[in-house]
Amino acid sequence: MSLGYAGHARLEAEDDEIAIYSYTGENWNVRDEDARSALESEEGQFTISKSCLIELAMHRKVKRLPDGRKGRVEKAIVRHPNLAGMMDRGDIVVDKLCGVDAEAFGYRPSIYLCLLRHVFESYQLNGRLPEKEGFVV
């Protein structure tokens, strides 16, 4: 049974074209405290081109309301981007892997992928890039 992973990202720099995030990860499956703290202390970094950010999709339809009349209803739909395609095109660049991702390269932990999904979702919901983002799995 897996105990879980956590990731934290912080916006370091931003201009009109790119945003640079530093990030760290935690692997609670590592039993040795010294090894775990060594992995957690190593920061990673990724860069996002602002041209690849996607906007929130709005779905509009006519629906019968509780009072019996018809009305327009809007629903916000968060779109999930193709992160692998963006990385292949160079829109997203992982400059350095954090300690957890570097140690587990090739299998389970991809802390940066989870953080990128959260950054894109937060951008769609709030209309701006988040200063801090995190997750626990």
Tab-separated table of N, CA and C in Angstrom:
chain	number	residue	atom	x	y	z
A	1	MET	N	0.835	-1.176	0.000
A	1	MET	CA	0.000	0.000	0.000
A	1	MET	C	0.887	1.250	0.000
A	2	SER	N	0.537	2.203	-0.825
A	2	SER	CA	1.286	3.438	-0.942
A	2	SER	C	0.803	4.448	0.092
A	3	LEU	N	1.741	5.125	0.730
A	3	LEU	CA	1.387	6.149	1.712
A	3	LEU	C	1.062	7.479	1.054
A	4	GLY	N	1.623	7.753	-0.114
A	4	GLY	CA	1.239	8.941	-0.858
A	4	GLY	C	2.382	9.857	-1.215
A	5	TYR	N	2.000	10.885	-1.967
A	5	TYR	CA	2.929	11.886	-2.467
A	5	TYR	C	2.299	13.257	-2.276
A	6	ALA	N	3.148	14.269	-2.248
A	6	ALA	CA	2.671	15.650	-2.180
A	6	ALA	C	3.599	16.508	-3.029
A	7	GLY	N	3.077	17.607	-3.523
A	7	GLY	CA	3.875	18.525	-4.319
A	7	GLY	C	3.468	19.961	-4.049
A	8	HIS	N	4.434	20.856	-4.136
A	8	HIS	CA	4.199	22.281	-3.898
A	8	HIS	C	4.947	23.070	-4.970
A	9	ALA	N	4.269	24.027	-5.585
A	9	ALA	CA	4.893	24.877	-6.604
A	9	ALA	C	4.737	26.341	-6.203
A	10	ARG	N	5.742	27.140	-6.554
A	10	ARG	CA	5.730	28.570	-6.239
A	10	ARG	C	6.158	29.335	-7.486
A	11	LEU	N	5.393	30.359	-7.831
A	11	LEU	CA	5.698	31.206	-8.985
A	11	LEU	C	6.916	32.068	-8.649
A	12	GLU	N	7.997	31.875	-9.410
A	12	GLU	CA	9.239	32.606	-9.150
A	12	GLU	C	9.337	33.872	-9.988
A	13	ALA	N	8.989	33.771	-11.266
A	13	ALA	CA	9.096	34.919	-12.168
A	13	ALA	C	8.024	34.805	-13.237
A	14	GLU	N	7.566	35.974	-13.687
A	14	GLU	CA	6.522	36.001	-14.708
A	14	GLU	C	6.691	37.263	-15.543
A	15	ASP	N	6.533	37.115	-16.856
A	15	ASP	CA	6.466	38.274	-17.737
A	15	ASP	C	5.359	38.032	-18.744
A	16	ASP	N	5.351	38.766	-19.844
A	16	ASP	CA	4.266	38.649	-20.819
A	16	ASP	C	4.289	37.329	-21.591
A	17	GLU	N	5.438	36.667	-21.631
A	17	GLU	CA	5.567	35.469	-22.454
A	17	GLU	C	5.685	34.165	-21.680
A	18	ILE	N	6.358	34.177	-20.519
A	18	ILE	CA	6.580	32.937	-19.777
A	18	ILE	C	6.326	33.116	-18.286
A	19	ALA	N	6.154	31.980	-17.612
A	19	ALA	CA	6.065	31.931	-16.156
A	19	ALA	C	6.991	30.819	-15.686
A	20	ILE	N	7.796	31.101	-14.671
A	20	ILE	CA	8.744	30.129	-14.143
A	20	ILE	C	8.316	29.745	-12.734
A	21	TYR	N	8.166	28.447	-12.524
A	21	TYR	CA	7.789	27.896	-11.225
A	21	TYR	C	8.923	27.044	-10.675
A	22	SER	N	9.147	27.140	-9.358
A	22	SER	CA	10.000	26.174	-8.676
A	22	SER	C	9.061	25.241	-7.922
A	23	TYR	N	9.480	23.990	-7.764
A	23	TYR	CA	8.598	23.030	-7.109
A	23	TYR	C	9.396	22.011	-6.309
A	24	THR	N	8.738	21.445	-5.315
A	24	THR	CA	9.312	20.375	-4.509
A	24	THR	C	8.288	19.264	-4.385
A	25	GLY	N	8.768	18.084	-4.080
A	25	GLY	CA	7.887	16.940	-3.906
A	25	GLY	C	8.208	16.201	-2.625
A	26	GLU	N	7.241	15.454	-2.153
A	26	GLU	CA	7.413	14.619	-0.968
A	26	GLU	C	6.969	13.210	-1.308
A	27	ASN	N	7.735	12.235	-0.868
A	27	ASN	CA	7.398	10.831	-1.041
A	27	ASN	C	7.319	10.215	0.347
A	28	TRP	N	6.107	9.975	0.816
A	28	TRP	CA	5.922	9.451	2.169
A	28	TRP	C	6.187	7.952	2.260
A	29	ASN	N	6.493	7.311	1.126
A	29	ASN	CA	6.791	5.880	1.117
A	29	ASN	C	8.231	5.589	1.524
A	30	VAL	N	9.103	6.592	1.484
A	30	VAL	CA	10.495	6.417	1.898
A	30	VAL	C	10.517	6.390	3.418
A	31	ARG	N	10.960	5.282	3.973
A	31	ARG	CA	10.922	5.080	5.430
A	31	ARG	C	12.046	5.816	6.159
A	32	ASP	N	13.205	5.893	5.549
A	32	ASP	CA	14.355	6.522	6.186
A	32	ASP	C	14.180	8.046	6.182
A	33	GLU	N	14.164	8.640	7.367
A	33	GLU	CA	13.921	10.090	7.500
A	33	GLU	C	15.008	10.922	6.808
A	34	ASP	N	16.258	10.499	6.914
A	34	ASP	CA	17.349	11.260	6.287
A	34	ASP	C	17.234	11.232	4.765
A	35	ALA	N	16.925	10.073	4.219
A	35	ALA	CA	16.762	9.962	2.766
A	35	ALA	C	15.565	10.762	2.289
A	36	ARG	N	14.478	10.725	3.047
A	36	ARG	CA	13.274	11.474	2.666
A	36	ARG	C	13.548	12.974	2.681
A	37	SER	N	14.211	13.474	3.726
A	37	SER	CA	14.484	14.914	3.798
A	37	SER	C	15.464	15.346	2.709
A	38	ALA	N	16.392	14.461	2.318
A	38	ALA	CA	17.317	14.791	1.220
A	38	ALA	C	16.560	14.914	-0.101
A	39	LEU	N	15.604	14.015	-0.335
A	39	LEU	CA	14.801	14.090	-1.563
A	39	LEU	C	13.929	15.341	-1.578
A	40	GLU	N	13.350	15.676	-0.430
A	40	GLU	CA	12.440	16.824	-0.353
A	40	GLU	C	13.167	18.152	-0.464
A	41	SER	N	14.446	18.192	-0.096
A	41	SER	CA	15.179	19.460	-0.105
A	41	SER	C	15.615	19.874	-1.512
A	42	GLU	N	15.642	18.931	-2.456
A	42	GLU	CA	16.087	19.239	-3.817
A	42	GLU	C	14.929	19.810	-4.627
A	43	GLU	N	15.053	21.089	-5.034
A	43	GLU	CA	13.995	21.774	-5.781
A	43	GLU	C	14.121	21.522	-7.273
A	44	GLY	N	12.973	21.504	-7.925
A	44	GLY	CA	12.923	21.420	-9.377
A	44	GLY	C	12.393	22.725	-9.943
A	45	GLN	N	12.355	22.817	-11.262
A	45	GLN	CA	11.883	24.048	-11.902
A	45	GLN	C	11.277	23.723	-13.250
A	46	PHE	N	10.159	24.388	-13.573
A	46	PHE	CA	9.579	24.255	-14.905
A	46	PHE	C	9.125	25.611	-15.404
A	47	THR	N	9.103	25.749	-16.732
A	47	THR	CA	8.745	27.001	-17.394
A	47	THR	C	7.538	26.760	-18.286
A	48	ILE	N	6.547	27.651	-18.193
A	48	ILE	CA	5.331	27.564	-18.990
A	48	ILE	C	5.267	28.765	-19.920
A	49	SER	N	5.087	28.508	-21.201
A	49	SER	CA	4.865	29.580	-22.164
A	49	SER	C	3.400	30.009	-22.043
A	50	LYS	N	3.156	31.290	-21.904
A	50	LYS	CA	1.783	31.768	-21.714
A	50	LYS	C	0.916	31.596	-22.961
A	51	SER	N	1.551	31.372	-24.102
A	51	SER	CA	0.767	31.164	-25.324
A	51	SER	C	0.008	29.836	-25.296
A	52	CYS	N	0.416	28.905	-24.446
A	52	CYS	CA	-0.244	27.596	-24.399
A	52	CYS	C	-1.351	27.527	-23.342
A	53	LEU	N	-1.539	28.582	-22.566
A	53	LEU	CA	-2.602	28.582	-21.558
A	53	LEU	C	-3.962	28.593	-22.243
A	54	ILE	N	-4.880	27.782	-21.749
A	54	ILE	CA	-6.205	27.685	-22.356
A	54	ILE	C	-7.248	28.318	-21.437
A	55	GLU	N	-8.280	28.854	-22.058
A	55	GLU	CA	-9.338	29.524	-21.317
A	55	GLU	C	-10.426	28.534	-20.907
A	56	LEU	N	-11.225	28.934	-19.962
A	56	LEU	CA	-12.344	28.145	-19.467
A	56	LEU	C	-13.422	28.055	-20.541
A	57	ALA	N	-13.983	26.879	-20.732
A	57	ALA	CA	-15.052	26.691	-21.715
A	57	ALA	C	-16.395	26.888	-21.012
A	58	MET	N	-17.277	27.635	-21.644
A	58	MET	CA	-18.613	27.861	-21.088
A	58	MET	C	-19.625	27.109	-21.940
A	59	HIS	N	-20.431	26.290	-21.294
A	59	HIS	CA	-21.467	25.524	-21.980
A	59	HIS	C	-22.803	26.194	-21.666
A	60	ARG	N	-23.527	26.607	-22.695
A	60	ARG	CA	-24.810	27.280	-22.513
A	60	ARG	C	-25.913	26.418	-23.110
A	61	LYS	N	-27.003	26.304	-22.389
A	61	LYS	CA	-28.141	25.580	-22.939
A	61	LYS	C	-29.431	26.115	-22.322
A	62	VAL	N	-30.527	25.851	-23.006
A	62	VAL	CA	-31.848	26.241	-22.517
A	62	VAL	C	-32.365	25.072	-21.678
A	63	LYS	N	-32.834	25.418	-20.474
A	63	LYS	CA	-33.265	24.380	-19.551
A	63	LYS	C	-34.516	24.861	-18.819
A	64	ARG	N	-35.346	23.932	-18.466
A	64	ARG	CA	-36.545	24.283	-17.705
A	64	ARG	C	-36.135	24.548	-16.255
A	65	LEU	N	-36.522	25.721	-15.767
A	65	LEU	CA	-36.190	26.135	-14.411
A	65	LEU	C	-37.218	25.593	-13.420
A	66	PRO	N	-36.923	25.621	-12.119
A	66	PRO	CA	-37.858	25.085	-11.122
A	66	PRO	C	-39.240	25.747	-11.115
A	67	ASP	N	-39.316	27.017	-11.555
A	67	ASP	CA	-40.620	27.692	-11.571
A	67	ASP	C	-41.438	27.352	-12.826
A	68	GLY	N	-40.917	26.468	-13.697
A	68	GLY	CA	-41.659	26.026	-14.880
A	68	GLY	C	-41.305	26.752	-16.155
A	69	ARG	N	-40.636	27.895	-16.054
A	69	ARG	CA	-40.251	28.634	-17.256
A	69	ARG	C	-38.935	28.105	-17.802
A	70	LYS	N	-38.675	28.453	-19.043
A	70	LYS	CA	-37.402	28.086	-19.645
A	70	LYS	C	-36.425	29.244	-19.489
A	71	GLY	N	-35.182	28.897	-19.290
A	71	GLY	CA	-34.144	29.915	-19.156
A	71	GLY	C	-32.799	29.379	-19.589
A	72	ARG	N	-31.886	30.324	-19.837
A	72	ARG	CA	-30.531	29.934	-20.235
A	72	ARG	C	-29.718	29.607	-18.984
A	73	VAL	N	-29.003	28.495	-19.061
A	73	VAL	CA	-28.147	28.064	-17.960
A	73	VAL	C	-26.727	27.942	-18.496
A	74	GLU	N	-25.770	28.508	-17.771
A	74	GLU	CA	-24.367	28.422	-18.161
A	74	GLU	C	-23.630	27.522	-17.180
A	75	LYS	N	-22.742	26.716	-17.712
A	75	LYS	CA	-21.949	25.826	-16.884
A	75	LYS	C	-20.496	25.953	-17.326
A	76	ALA	N	-19.611	26.188	-16.372
A	76	ALA	CA	-18.188	26.294	-16.671
A	76	ALA	C	-17.586	24.896	-16.763
A	77	ILE	N	-16.819	24.655	-17.817
A	77	ILE	CA	-16.200	23.354	-18.032
A	77	ILE	C	-14.688	23.551	-18.077
A	78	VAL	N	-13.993	22.916	-17.135
A	78	VAL	CA	-12.539	22.983	-17.097
A	78	VAL	C	-11.989	21.999	-18.125
A	79	ARG	N	-11.156	22.509	-19.028
A	79	ARG	CA	-10.556	21.663	-20.048
A	79	ARG	C	-9.165	21.222	-19.593
A	80	HIS	N	-8.853	19.960	-19.823
A	80	HIS	CA	-7.547	19.420	-19.450
A	80	HIS	C	-6.633	19.443	-20.664
A	81	PRO	N	-5.512	20.126	-20.561
A	81	PRO	CA	-4.625	20.269	-21.717
A	81	PRO	C	-3.817	18.998	-21.984
A	82	ASN	N	-3.298	18.903	-23.190
A	82	ASN	CA	-2.409	17.817	-23.578
A	82	ASN	C	-0.995	18.220	-23.163
A	83	LEU	N	-0.619	17.889	-21.935
A	83	LEU	CA	0.673	18.316	-21.402
A	83	LEU	C	1.837	17.690	-22.165
A	84	ALA	N	1.695	16.423	-22.561
A	84	ALA	CA	2.775	15.761	-23.294
A	84	ALA	C	3.025	16.448	-24.636
A	85	GLY	N	1.956	16.831	-25.325
A	85	GLY	CA	2.099	17.540	-26.594
A	85	GLY	C	2.745	18.902	-26.413
A	86	MET	N	2.379	19.590	-25.338
A	86	MET	CA	2.977	20.899	-25.064
A	86	MET	C	4.459	20.767	-24.736
A	87	MET	N	4.816	19.685	-24.045
A	87	MET	CA	6.227	19.465	-23.723
A	87	MET	C	7.018	19.121	-24.990
A	88	ASP	N	6.411	18.362	-25.891
A	88	ASP	CA	7.083	18.026	-27.153
A	88	ASP	C	7.314	19.263	-28.014
A	89	ARG	N	6.351	20.199	-28.010
A	89	ARG	CA	6.474	21.436	-28.794
A	89	ARG	C	7.394	22.456	-28.136
A	90	GLY	N	7.694	22.282	-26.846
A	90	GLY	CA	8.545	23.221	-26.138
A	90	GLY	C	7.782	24.318	-25.430
A	91	ASP	N	6.447	24.218	-25.360
A	91	ASP	CA	5.659	25.212	-24.645
A	91	ASP	C	5.829	25.069	-23.130
A	92	ILE	N	6.081	23.851	-22.683
A	92	ILE	CA	6.378	23.584	-21.282
A	92	ILE	C	7.743	22.918	-21.242
A	93	VAL	N	8.645	23.474	-20.422
A	93	VAL	CA	10.001	22.937	-20.309
A	93	VAL	C	10.270	22.646	-18.834
A	94	VAL	N	10.636	21.405	-18.548
A	94	VAL	CA	11.049	21.050	-17.191
A	94	VAL	C	12.556	21.264	-17.148
A	95	ASP	N	12.961	22.364	-16.503
A	95	ASP	CA	14.369	22.738	-16.465
A	95	ASP	C	15.169	21.811	-15.557
A	96	LYS	N	14.560	21.428	-14.431
A	96	LYS	CA	15.240	20.569	-13.466
A	96	LYS	C	14.190	19.769	-12.722
A	97	LEU	N	14.439	18.480	-12.524
A	97	LEU	CA	13.530	17.630	-11.761
A	97	LEU	C	13.792	17.803	-10.273
A	98	CYS	N	12.721	17.736	-9.480
A	98	CYS	CA	12.899	17.774	-8.027
A	98	CYS	C	13.488	16.439	-7.585
A	99	GLY	N	13.851	16.321	-6.324
A	99	GLY	CA	14.490	15.116	-5.814
A	99	GLY	C	13.643	13.872	-5.962
A	100	VAL	N	12.348	13.982	-5.704
A	100	VAL	CA	11.459	12.822	-5.792
A	100	VAL	C	11.318	12.368	-7.238
A	101	ASP	N	11.137	13.310	-8.173
A	101	ASP	CA	11.010	12.946	-9.585
A	101	ASP	C	12.321	12.396	-10.141
A	102	ALA	N	13.444	12.959	-9.736
A	102	ALA	CA	14.740	12.491	-10.236
A	102	ALA	C	15.021	11.077	-9.751
A	103	GLU	N	14.673	10.777	-8.514
A	103	GLU	CA	14.924	9.444	-7.957
A	103	GLU	C	14.005	8.408	-8.586
A	104	ALA	N	12.770	8.810	-8.897
A	104	ALA	CA	11.771	7.872	-9.416
A	104	ALA	C	11.589	7.994	-10.913
A	105	PHE	N	12.550	8.547	-11.618
A	105	PHE	CA	12.405	8.769	-13.059
A	105	PHE	C	12.134	7.438	-13.756
A	106	GLY	N	11.056	7.375	-14.518
A	106	GLY	CA	10.705	6.164	-15.241
A	106	GLY	C	9.558	5.387	-14.629
A	107	TYR	N	9.187	5.692	-13.398
A	107	TYR	CA	8.002	5.058	-12.825
A	107	TYR	C	7.195	6.064	-12.035
A	108	ARG	N	6.324	5.691	-11.208
A	108	ARG	CA	5.205	6.397	-10.577
A	108	ARG	C	5.310	7.913	-10.373
A	109	PRO	N	6.145	8.444	-9.516
A	109	PRO	CA	6.032	9.873	-9.211
A	109	PRO	C	6.340	10.774	-10.399
A	110	SER	N	5.415	11.612	-10.721
A	110	SER	CA	5.604	12.715	-11.660
A	110	SER	C	4.959	13.924	-11.012
A	111	ILE	N	5.647	14.438	-10.037
A	111	ILE	CA	5.144	15.560	-9.250
A	111	ILE	C	4.850	16.746	-10.167
A	112	TYR	N	5.739	17.015	-11.118
A	112	TYR	CA	5.560	18.179	-11.986
A	112	TYR	C	4.312	18.065	-12.852
A	113	LEU	N	3.950	16.842	-13.288
A	113	LEU	CA	2.739	16.687	-14.101
A	113	LEU	C	1.483	17.026	-13.303
A	114	CYS	N	1.412	16.551	-12.065
A	114	CYS	CA	0.257	16.880	-11.213
A	114	CYS	C	0.196	18.383	-10.944
A	115	LEU	N	1.346	18.980	-10.689
A	115	LEU	CA	1.365	20.423	-10.430
A	115	LEU	C	0.970	21.211	-11.673
A	116	LEU	N	1.414	20.778	-12.850
A	116	LEU	CA	1.025	21.459	-14.082
A	116	LEU	C	-0.484	21.387	-14.293
A	117	ARG	N	-1.084	20.226	-14.029
A	117	ARG	CA	-2.546	20.109	-14.153
A	117	ARG	C	-3.252	21.089	-13.219
A	118	HIS	N	-2.754	21.197	-11.992
A	118	HIS	CA	-3.366	22.112	-11.031
A	118	HIS	C	-3.167	23.572	-11.433
A	119	VAL	N	-2.015	23.917	-11.977
A	119	VAL	CA	-1.753	25.288	-12.424
A	119	VAL	C	-2.694	25.652	-13.569
A	120	PHE	N	-2.853	24.737	-14.547
A	120	PHE	CA	-3.747	25.008	-15.681
A	120	PHE	C	-5.201	25.121	-15.222
A	121	GLU	N	-5.631	24.270	-14.297
A	121	GLU	CA	-7.002	24.334	-13.788
A	121	GLU	C	-7.242	25.631	-13.023
A	122	SER	N	-6.291	26.024	-12.190
A	122	SER	CA	-6.423	27.271	-11.440
A	122	SER	C	-6.459	28.475	-12.374
A	123	TYR	N	-5.658	28.441	-13.437
A	123	TYR	CA	-5.676	29.537	-14.406
A	123	TYR	C	-7.046	29.658	-15.063
A	124	GLN	N	-7.643	28.537	-15.413
A	124	GLN	CA	-8.955	28.573	-16.056
A	124	GLN	C	-10.028	29.095	-15.105
A	125	LEU	N	-9.974	28.696	-13.853
A	125	LEU	CA	-11.009	29.097	-12.900
A	125	LEU	C	-10.852	30.535	-12.423
A	126	ASN	N	-9.593	31.006	-12.270
A	126	ASN	CA	-9.354	32.331	-11.700
A	126	ASN	C	-8.933	33.381	-12.717
A	127	GLY	N	-8.531	32.965	-13.917
A	127	GLY	CA	-8.127	33.920	-14.936
A	127	GLY	C	-6.717	34.441	-14.789
A	128	ARG	N	-5.955	33.902	-13.856
A	128	ARG	CA	-4.551	34.307	-13.683
A	128	ARG	C	-3.765	33.114	-13.147
A	129	LEU	N	-2.465	33.167	-13.310
A	129	LEU	CA	-1.612	32.097	-12.814
A	129	LEU	C	-1.527	32.150	-11.293
A	130	PRO	N	-1.579	31.021	-10.624
A	130	PRO	CA	-1.521	31.025	-9.161
A	130	PRO	C	-0.106	31.318	-8.647
A	131	GLU	N	-0.044	32.017	-7.531
A	131	GLU	CA	1.249	32.277	-6.879
A	131	GLU	C	1.803	30.992	-6.274
A	132	LYS	N	0.907	30.212	-5.644
A	132	LYS	CA	1.282	28.935	-5.029
A	132	LYS	C	0.254	27.890	-5.418
A	133	GLU	N	0.728	26.678	-5.578
A	133	GLU	CA	-0.174	25.562	-5.903
A	133	GLU	C	0.376	24.311	-5.240
A	134	GLY	N	-0.505	23.394	-4.902
A	134	GLY	CA	-0.068	22.174	-4.258
A	134	GLY	C	-1.105	21.074	-4.383
A	135	PHE	N	-0.702	19.857	-4.026
A	135	PHE	CA	-1.599	18.717	-4.044
A	135	PHE	C	-1.090	17.661	-3.068
A	136	VAL	N	-1.981	16.777	-2.671
A	136	VAL	CA	-1.656	15.602	-1.859
A	136	VAL	C	-2.378	14.429	-2.486
A	137	VAL	N	-1.635	13.363	-2.784
A	137	VAL	CA	-2.237	12.159	-3.370
A	137	VAL	C	-1.985	11.006	-2.426
